[in-house]
Short mmCIF file of C-alpha atoms and ligand atoms in Angstrom, two decimals:
data_model
loop_
_atom_site.label_atom_id
_atom_site.label_comp_id
_atom_site.label_asym_id
_atom_site.label_seq_id
_atom_site.Cartn_x
_atom_site.Cartn_y
_atom_site.Cartn_z
CA MET A 491 -10.61 3.59 -26.07
CA SER A 492 -7.30 5.44 -26.00
CA GLY A 493 -6.89 8.04 -23.28
CA GLY A 494 -7.78 10.95 -25.53
CA ASP A 495 -11.08 9.49 -26.77
CA GLU A 496 -12.41 8.78 -23.31
CA PRO A 497 -15.79 10.45 -22.60
CA GLU A 498 -15.62 13.06 -19.83
CA GLY A 499 -17.03 12.57 -16.37
CA LEU A 500 -17.01 8.78 -16.18
CA GLY A 501 -17.47 7.29 -12.73
CA GLU A 502 -14.71 5.50 -10.90
CA SER A 503 -16.06 1.99 -11.53
CA THR A 504 -16.33 2.67 -15.25
CA ARG A 505 -12.81 4.12 -15.41
CA LEU A 506 -11.49 1.08 -13.59
CA THR A 507 -12.84 -1.18 -16.33
CA ARG A 508 -11.38 0.89 -19.18
CA ALA A 509 -8.09 2.31 -17.93
CA GLY A 510 -4.99 1.26 -19.85
CA ARG A 511 -6.83 -0.70 -22.53
CA ARG A 512 -5.52 1.14 -25.58
CA PRO A 513 -6.38 -0.56 -28.89
CA GLU A 514 -2.74 -0.40 -29.99
CA TRP A 515 -1.93 -2.56 -26.96
CA THR A 516 -4.99 -4.83 -26.75
CA GLY A 517 -5.42 -5.44 -30.47
CA ARG A 518 -8.65 -7.37 -31.00
CA VAL A 519 -8.92 -8.85 -27.49
CA VAL A 520 -10.18 -7.35 -24.24
CA ASN A 521 -7.02 -7.45 -22.14
CA THR A 522 -3.54 -6.35 -23.14
CA PRO A 523 -1.86 -9.68 -24.00
CA VAL A 524 1.29 -10.90 -22.31
CA TRP A 525 3.94 -9.37 -24.50
CA ARG A 526 7.13 -11.32 -23.89
CA GLY A 527 10.27 -9.80 -25.27
CA SER A 528 13.68 -8.53 -24.32
CA THR A 529 14.73 -7.51 -27.80
CA HIS A 530 12.86 -5.23 -30.11
CA LEU A 531 13.72 -5.60 -33.77
CA TYR A 532 13.90 -2.36 -35.72
CA ALA A 533 12.98 -2.04 -39.38
CA SER A 534 16.17 -0.10 -40.07
CA ASP A 535 19.13 1.45 -38.32
CA ALA A 536 17.53 4.86 -38.73
CA GLU A 537 14.48 3.62 -36.80
CA ARG A 538 16.74 2.16 -34.09
CA ARG A 539 18.52 5.49 -33.70
CA ARG A 540 15.22 7.35 -33.48
CA ALA A 541 13.88 4.96 -30.81
CA GLY A 542 17.06 5.07 -28.74
CA GLY A 543 17.11 8.82 -28.64
CA ARG A 544 13.57 9.07 -27.36
CA ASP A 545 13.21 7.88 -23.80
CA HIS A 546 9.41 7.94 -23.78
CA ASP A 547 6.89 5.79 -21.98
CA GLY A 548 5.02 3.57 -24.38
CA GLN A 549 7.95 3.55 -26.81
CA PHE A 550 9.48 0.12 -27.37
CA PHE A 551 13.23 0.33 -27.01
CA TYR A 552 14.52 -2.64 -25.02
CA GLY A 553 12.78 -5.08 -22.64
CA ARG A 554 13.98 -3.39 -19.46
CA ARG A 555 11.86 -0.35 -20.32
CA GLY A 556 8.79 -2.56 -20.51
CA ALA A 557 6.35 -3.39 -23.25
CA PRO A 558 2.59 -3.00 -23.76
CA THR A 559 1.62 -5.35 -20.89
CA GLN A 560 3.52 -3.28 -18.31
CA TRP A 561 2.63 0.09 -19.91
CA SER A 562 -1.04 -0.83 -19.87
CA LEU A 563 -0.98 -1.62 -16.13
CA ALA A 564 1.04 1.50 -15.30
CA GLU A 565 -1.34 3.67 -17.31
CA ALA A 566 -4.37 2.11 -15.61
CA LEU A 567 -2.87 2.83 -12.17
CA THR A 568 -2.14 6.42 -13.21
CA LYS A 569 -5.73 6.90 -14.36
CA ILE A 570 -7.18 5.80 -11.02
CA GLU A 571 -4.79 8.01 -8.99
CA PRO A 572 -6.15 11.57 -9.15
CA GLY A 573 -3.31 14.04 -9.71
CA ALA A 574 -0.84 11.48 -11.06
CA ALA A 575 1.13 12.05 -14.24
CA GLY A 576 2.63 8.57 -14.27
CA THR A 577 3.26 5.34 -12.39
CA VAL A 578 6.41 3.26 -12.01
CA LEU A 579 6.09 -0.51 -11.45
CA TYR A 580 8.49 -2.42 -9.19
CA PRO A 581 8.96 -6.16 -8.62
CA SER A 582 7.57 -5.89 -5.05
CA GLY A 583 6.13 -3.37 -2.65
CA VAL A 584 9.43 -3.23 -0.79
CA ALA A 585 11.22 -2.50 -4.07
CA ALA A 586 8.74 0.37 -4.55
CA ILE A 587 9.58 1.71 -1.07
CA ALA A 588 13.29 1.61 -2.00
CA GLY A 589 12.54 3.19 -5.38
CA CYS A 590 10.74 6.14 -3.75
CA LEU A 591 13.34 6.76 -1.05
CA LEU A 592 16.33 6.45 -3.39
CA ALA A 593 14.65 8.78 -5.89
CA VAL A 594 14.42 11.66 -3.43
CA LEU A 595 17.26 11.19 -0.89
CA SER A 596 21.03 11.67 -1.19
CA PRO A 597 23.89 11.15 1.27
CA GLY A 598 23.72 13.72 4.06
CA ASP A 599 19.92 14.07 3.77
CA ARG A 600 17.42 13.58 6.57
CA LEU A 601 14.23 11.51 6.61
CA LEU A 602 11.30 11.63 9.01
CA MET A 603 9.35 8.41 9.18
CA SER A 604 6.06 7.72 10.86
CA ASP A 605 6.68 5.42 13.86
CA ASN A 606 3.86 3.08 12.82
CA ALA A 607 5.23 2.54 9.29
CA TYR A 608 5.46 -0.96 7.83
CA ASP A 609 8.43 -2.66 9.46
CA PRO A 610 10.50 -3.21 6.27
CA SER A 611 10.21 0.57 5.60
CA ARG A 612 11.72 1.17 9.04
CA SER A 613 14.44 -1.40 8.38
CA MET A 614 15.29 0.27 5.08
CA ALA A 615 15.72 3.59 6.88
CA THR A 616 17.85 2.18 9.69
CA GLY A 617 19.79 -0.14 7.37
CA LEU A 618 20.32 0.79 3.72
CA LEU A 619 19.66 4.52 4.13
CA ALA A 620 21.82 4.79 7.26
CA ARG A 621 24.68 3.14 5.33
CA MET A 622 24.16 5.70 2.55
CA GLY A 623 24.57 8.50 5.09
CA VAL A 624 20.88 9.41 5.38
CA GLU A 625 19.75 10.11 8.94
CA THR A 626 16.23 9.01 9.95
CA ARG A 627 14.10 10.04 12.90
CA PHE A 628 10.78 8.43 13.70
CA PHE A 629 7.79 10.50 14.78
CA ASP A 630 4.33 10.01 16.26
CA PRO A 631 1.93 10.90 13.41
CA LEU A 632 -0.87 11.58 15.92
CA ASP A 633 1.08 14.32 17.72
CA LEU A 634 0.84 17.17 15.22
CA ALA A 635 2.51 19.79 17.43
CA ALA A 636 5.56 17.63 18.12
CA TYR A 637 5.75 16.75 14.41
CA ALA A 638 5.65 20.41 13.32
CA ALA A 639 8.40 21.27 15.81
CA LEU A 640 10.50 18.32 14.62
CA VAL A 641 10.15 19.26 10.94
CA GLY A 642 11.30 22.80 11.75
CA GLU A 643 14.27 21.63 13.81
CA PHE A 644 15.40 18.50 11.93
CA ARG A 645 14.77 19.94 8.43
CA PRO A 646 14.10 16.64 6.66
CA GLN A 647 14.28 16.35 2.87
CA ALA A 648 11.52 13.73 2.97
CA VAL A 649 8.67 12.60 5.22
CA TRP A 650 7.35 9.02 5.06
CA LEU A 651 3.70 8.46 5.97
CA GLU A 652 1.40 5.48 6.25
CA SER A 653 -2.26 5.69 7.24
CA PRO A 654 -3.78 3.66 8.82
CA GLY A 655 -0.56 2.70 10.61
CA SER A 656 0.88 -0.75 10.12
CA LEU A 657 -0.60 -3.39 12.50
CA THR A 658 -2.16 -0.87 14.91
CA MET A 659 -4.32 0.98 12.34
CA GLU A 660 -4.09 4.58 13.60
CA VAL A 661 -5.49 7.03 11.02
CA CYS A 662 -3.42 10.23 10.92
CA ASP A 663 -4.15 13.69 9.52
CA VAL A 664 -2.35 13.18 6.21
CA PRO A 665 -3.35 16.55 4.66
CA GLU A 666 -1.94 18.41 7.68
CA LEU A 667 1.26 16.31 7.90
CA ALA A 668 1.86 16.71 4.16
CA ALA A 669 1.16 20.47 4.28
CA VAL A 670 3.73 20.97 7.04
CA ALA A 671 6.27 18.94 5.05
CA ARG A 672 5.60 21.01 1.94
CA LYS A 673 5.95 24.29 3.84
CA HIS A 674 9.46 23.16 4.79
CA GLU A 675 10.25 21.89 1.27
CA ALA A 676 10.26 18.25 2.29
CA VAL A 677 8.87 15.64 -0.10
CA SER A 678 5.96 13.68 1.38
CA ILE A 679 5.63 10.04 0.42
CA ILE A 680 2.79 7.82 1.57
CA ASP A 681 2.50 4.06 1.69
CA ASN A 682 -1.14 3.89 0.57
CA THR A 683 -1.41 0.10 0.33
CA TRP A 684 -4.30 -0.16 2.84
CA ALA A 685 -6.77 2.19 1.14
CA SER A 686 -5.43 2.20 -2.44
CA PRO A 687 -6.36 5.28 -4.52
CA LEU A 688 -9.96 4.02 -4.52
CA GLY A 689 -10.16 4.61 -0.76
CA PHE A 690 -7.75 7.52 -0.31
CA ALA A 691 -6.70 9.95 -3.04
CA ALA A 692 -3.24 10.57 -1.59
CA LEU A 693 -1.93 13.10 -4.11
CA GLU A 694 -5.13 15.16 -3.88
CA HIS A 695 -4.70 15.17 -0.10
CA GLY A 696 -1.28 16.81 -0.46
CA CYS A 697 1.21 13.94 -0.75
CA ASP A 698 3.89 14.17 -3.44
CA ILE A 699 4.30 10.43 -4.06
CA ALA A 700 1.80 7.60 -3.44
CA MET A 701 3.20 4.07 -3.28
CA MET A 702 1.44 0.73 -2.95
CA SER A 703 2.19 -2.92 -2.68
CA LEU A 704 0.23 -4.33 -5.61
CA SER A 705 0.73 -7.79 -4.05
CA LYS A 706 -2.23 -6.92 -1.80
CA HIS A 707 -5.47 -5.45 -3.22
CA VAL A 708 -4.52 -4.97 -6.86
CA GLY A 709 -3.29 -8.53 -7.38
CA GLY A 710 -6.05 -9.58 -5.00
CA HIS A 711 -5.58 -13.33 -5.46
CA SER A 712 -2.38 -14.00 -3.49
CA ASP A 713 -0.40 -15.06 -6.54
CA VAL A 714 1.64 -12.05 -7.61
CA MET A 715 4.31 -9.80 -6.08
CA MET A 716 4.53 -6.21 -7.32
CA GLY A 717 4.68 -2.60 -6.21
CA SER A 718 3.99 0.82 -7.68
CA ALA A 719 4.62 4.51 -7.11
CA SER A 720 2.55 7.28 -8.70
CA ALA A 721 3.22 11.02 -8.74
CA GLY A 722 2.73 14.28 -10.58
CA ASP A 723 5.15 15.32 -13.35
CA ALA A 724 8.22 16.37 -11.37
CA PHE A 725 8.37 13.43 -8.97
CA TYR A 726 7.27 10.93 -11.59
CA ALA A 727 10.32 11.91 -13.67
CA LYS A 728 12.60 11.32 -10.65
CA LEU A 729 10.99 7.98 -9.81
CA ARG A 730 11.24 6.82 -13.38
CA ARG A 731 14.89 7.83 -13.79
CA THR A 732 15.89 6.14 -10.52
CA ALA A 733 13.98 2.95 -11.41
CA GLN A 734 15.77 2.86 -14.76
CA GLU A 735 19.13 3.41 -13.07
CA LEU A 736 18.37 0.55 -10.70
CA GLY A 737 17.25 -1.70 -13.58
CA GLN A 738 13.76 -2.24 -12.17
CA VAL A 739 11.40 -4.18 -14.41
CA VAL A 740 8.39 -6.43 -13.79
CA SER A 741 7.54 -9.52 -15.79
CA PRO A 742 4.75 -9.21 -18.36
CA ASP A 743 3.04 -12.30 -16.88
CA ASP A 744 2.88 -10.64 -13.48
CA ALA A 745 1.72 -7.35 -15.01
CA ALA A 746 -1.14 -9.17 -16.76
CA LEU A 747 -2.17 -10.80 -13.45
CA ALA A 748 -2.08 -7.46 -11.64
CA ALA A 749 -4.11 -5.80 -14.42
CA ARG A 750 -6.69 -8.59 -14.21
CA GLY A 751 -6.95 -8.09 -10.44
CA LEU A 752 -7.32 -4.35 -10.86
CA ARG A 753 -10.55 -4.69 -12.88
CA THR A 754 -12.41 -6.21 -9.91
CA MET A 755 -10.63 -4.35 -7.13
CA LYS A 756 -13.46 -1.98 -6.33
CA VAL A 757 -16.11 -4.65 -5.81
CA ARG A 758 -13.69 -6.83 -3.86
CA LEU A 759 -12.72 -3.95 -1.58
CA GLU A 760 -16.33 -2.95 -1.02
CA ALA A 761 -17.32 -6.50 -0.12
CA SER A 762 -14.39 -7.12 2.22
CA THR A 763 -14.78 -3.71 3.88
CA LYS A 764 -18.42 -4.42 4.62
CA SER A 765 -17.62 -7.86 5.98
CA ALA A 766 -14.68 -6.54 8.03
CA ALA A 767 -16.85 -3.85 9.64
CA ARG A 768 -19.36 -6.49 10.65
CA ILE A 769 -16.74 -8.85 12.04
CA ALA A 770 -14.92 -6.03 13.87
CA GLU A 771 -18.19 -5.00 15.52
CA TRP A 772 -18.85 -8.57 16.60
CA LEU A 773 -15.31 -8.93 17.98
CA ALA A 774 -15.68 -5.73 20.00
CA ASP A 775 -18.53 -7.40 21.93
CA GLN A 776 -16.62 -10.57 22.83
CA PRO A 777 -15.40 -10.95 26.43
CA GLN A 778 -12.07 -12.44 25.25
CA VAL A 779 -11.31 -9.28 23.24
CA GLU A 780 -9.86 -6.24 24.98
CA ARG A 781 -9.94 -3.84 22.05
CA VAL A 782 -10.50 -3.82 18.30
CA LEU A 783 -8.16 -1.62 16.22
CA CYS A 784 -10.29 -0.77 13.18
CA PRO A 785 -11.01 2.71 11.81
CA LEU A 786 -14.21 1.40 10.20
CA LEU A 787 -15.80 1.26 13.67
CA PRO A 788 -17.65 4.45 14.71
CA ASP A 789 -16.01 4.55 18.16
CA ASP A 790 -12.46 4.01 16.89
CA PRO A 791 -10.23 7.06 17.55
CA GLY A 792 -9.36 7.18 13.82
CA HIS A 793 -12.95 7.01 12.59
CA ALA A 794 -13.53 10.77 12.32
CA LEU A 795 -10.48 11.24 10.06
CA TYR A 796 -11.42 8.09 8.16
CA ARG A 797 -14.85 9.59 7.50
CA ARG A 798 -13.36 12.95 6.54
CA ASP A 799 -10.61 11.80 4.16
CA PHE A 800 -11.38 8.28 2.92
CA THR A 801 -13.89 7.06 0.35
CA GLY A 802 -13.40 3.40 1.16
CA GLY A 803 -11.52 0.93 3.30
CA CYS A 804 -10.46 -2.69 3.13
CA GLY A 805 -10.66 -5.89 5.12
CA LEU A 806 -7.48 -5.45 7.18
CA PHE A 807 -7.68 -4.72 10.92
CA SER A 808 -6.35 -5.98 14.25
CA PHE A 809 -7.63 -6.84 17.71
CA ILE A 810 -6.07 -7.22 21.14
CA LEU A 811 -6.91 -10.18 23.36
CA ALA A 812 -7.89 -9.72 27.00
CA SER A 813 -5.07 -11.97 28.19
CA ASP A 814 -1.60 -11.59 29.72
CA ASP A 815 -0.37 -14.67 27.92
CA MET A 816 1.44 -13.76 24.68
CA LYS A 817 0.97 -17.34 23.47
CA ALA A 818 -2.83 -16.89 23.44
CA ALA A 819 -2.75 -15.31 19.96
CA GLY A 820 -1.08 -18.39 18.53
CA ARG A 821 -3.63 -20.67 20.20
CA VAL A 822 -6.52 -18.67 18.73
CA VAL A 823 -5.19 -18.70 15.17
CA ASP A 824 -4.31 -22.40 15.42
CA ALA A 825 -7.96 -23.11 16.29
CA LEU A 826 -9.31 -21.29 13.21
CA SER A 827 -10.17 -23.37 10.19
CA LEU A 828 -11.32 -20.80 7.60
CA PHE A 829 -8.51 -18.30 8.21
CA GLY A 830 -5.09 -19.13 6.83
CA ILE A 831 -2.04 -18.24 8.92
CA GLY A 832 0.18 -16.14 6.74
CA TYR A 833 1.82 -12.85 5.92
CA SER A 834 0.44 -10.55 3.28
CA TRP A 835 -3.22 -9.60 2.96
CA GLY A 836 -5.74 -8.27 0.46
CA GLY A 837 -6.43 -11.64 -1.16
CA TYR A 838 -9.85 -13.20 -1.64
CA GLU A 839 -9.11 -15.60 1.23
CA SER A 840 -9.08 -14.56 4.88
CA LEU A 841 -5.88 -14.63 6.92
CA ALA A 842 -5.04 -14.34 10.63
CA LEU A 843 -1.65 -13.41 12.02
CA PRO A 844 -0.41 -13.01 15.61
CA ILE A 845 1.29 -9.60 15.86
CA THR A 846 3.60 -7.84 18.33
CA PRO A 847 3.50 -4.19 17.21
CA HIS A 848 5.31 -2.93 20.35
CA VAL A 849 8.60 -4.41 19.11
CA HIS A 850 8.42 -2.10 16.05
CA ARG A 851 7.73 1.19 17.89
CA THR A 852 10.36 3.56 19.25
CA VAL A 853 8.36 6.78 19.73
CA MET A 854 4.64 6.18 20.11
CA PRO A 855 3.16 3.65 22.52
CA SER A 856 1.58 0.55 21.02
CA PRO A 857 -2.00 -0.16 22.12
CA THR A 858 -0.80 -3.67 22.97
CA GLN A 859 1.25 -2.19 25.84
CA ALA A 860 -0.41 -1.52 29.17
CA PRO A 861 0.08 2.13 30.11
CA GLY A 862 2.73 3.04 32.67
CA SER A 863 6.24 1.79 33.20
CA GLY A 864 6.64 -1.92 33.64
CA GLY A 865 3.22 -2.52 32.10
CA GLY A 866 2.87 -5.83 30.35
CA THR A 867 2.01 -6.48 26.74
CA ARG A 868 -1.11 -8.06 25.33
CA PRO A 869 -1.38 -10.65 22.58
CA ALA A 870 -2.90 -9.35 19.37
CA ILE A 871 -4.04 -10.70 16.02
CA ARG A 872 -4.30 -9.05 12.61
CA LEU A 873 -7.10 -10.24 10.32
CA SER A 874 -7.34 -9.84 6.58
CA ILE A 875 -10.99 -10.39 5.75
CA GLY A 876 -11.53 -11.92 2.34
CA LEU A 877 -14.64 -12.74 0.36
CA GLU A 878 -16.09 -15.61 2.41
CA ASP A 879 -19.52 -15.22 4.06
CA SER A 880 -19.03 -13.10 7.17
CA GLU A 881 -21.31 -15.44 9.17
CA ASP A 882 -18.92 -18.30 8.54
CA LEU A 883 -15.91 -16.20 9.52
CA ILE A 884 -17.65 -15.07 12.73
CA ALA A 885 -18.47 -18.68 13.63
CA ASP A 886 -14.82 -19.61 13.02
CA LEU A 887 -13.59 -16.74 15.21
CA ALA A 888 -16.06 -17.75 17.93
CA ARG A 889 -14.52 -21.23 17.93
CA GLY A 890 -11.02 -19.71 18.03
CA LEU A 891 -11.79 -17.38 20.94
CA ALA A 892 -13.50 -20.22 22.83
CA GLN A 893 -10.04 -21.82 23.04
CA LEU A 894 -9.16 -19.16 25.60
CA ASP A 895 -12.04 -20.15 27.90
CA THR A 896 -10.98 -23.77 28.22
CA GLU A 897 -7.54 -23.28 29.77
C1 PLP B 1454 3.04 -5.84 2.09
C2 PLP B 1454 3.29 -4.40 2.29
C3 PLP B 1454 4.36 -3.77 1.65
C4 PLP B 1454 5.38 -4.52 0.86
O1 PLP B 1454 4.87 -5.13 -0.24
P1 PLP B 1454 5.48 -6.46 -0.90
O2 PLP B 1454 4.80 -6.51 -2.19
O3 PLP B 1454 5.16 -7.57 0.05
O4 PLP B 1454 6.97 -6.26 -1.00
C5 PLP B 1454 4.50 -2.42 1.82
N1 PLP B 1454 3.66 -1.72 2.60
C6 PLP B 1454 2.64 -2.30 3.25
C7 PLP B 1454 1.75 -1.45 4.07
C8 PLP B 1454 2.44 -3.66 3.12
O5 PLP B 1454 1.45 -4.25 3.80
#
């Protein structure tokens, strides 16, 4: 079962069940056990000196460099990311974002960040990176001409992408954006949490580094925080060195939970994508809904690129209410009984969250803003569709939306 003995041409589902399960790590059980240990005991001083000199993955040295439980998960993530030479694990998705940016940027450098990036990514750019002397400009990832001009003029060392965009779900032309970055010798990094490598092969589509919050689909059960970044040889080496310098390590218990989630990720994603498409279609027909923001829908502006570049989706999308009252979103989610109200997503249980994407945009308009100056904003809700029966979720949403009719 070790990497080298693997039969050629296995399908993705099969690889997902086998990846990272080396016999030297699993022993006689199916999953790599939770290997707790900070200290490794050497048989002799000569062995200690040999181990210390070799800074290899999969080589026990000291707990901060991980042990079989973490190596097994990292190797599995590498094997499902086409084009990756290695994967670094971080204690959260946000730590992974920091790990990627700090690995490629130095004081005096410039970063371009997609305007619809996850808000903590923006905050890291305007906070930590600004303090380090890195200048960030935000760009509209749907305006390719303006982006190309900006890359030429601003000369960034790195470009940060996320597709679909956070909260508002715009799919952008990642291969084109990454190609322009590469032409100008900028590193392209993508937050690929929404699709995961099962839905979007980021490195094969031209990105240099693919990061994910494993707290979402990989964990899948809302009980673990973790992040990852995968890359080809050159960038993997940088990511790994920076993570070691920062002392990043994940607990073996959490790594075992994430690895367990990973085995079922494909079937969970397929089920929640199917259910989400159904629910999004139903929402689009409701009089209380102004617009559904979901690239799974055939008439969504991002659907053509979704069809071209993605091999799968997930259960996360948003919708805008046909109301001027910003408190309406709170009333709808309060009236739901099957949806939890909470941050995060990608778990087996459905969640609903009132959102205000316009407060996080500085370049591109948010679809929650009425066009024209002085236009008002609309209340909106993000749904993470889990594994419940979609009929039950639709009935729950119907009850929630009915709240708006009784005012
Ligand atoms: C949740 C999330 C993160 C951060 O992950 P944590 O594990 O919560 O730190 C990063 N990017 C996206 C798109 C996310 O949704």
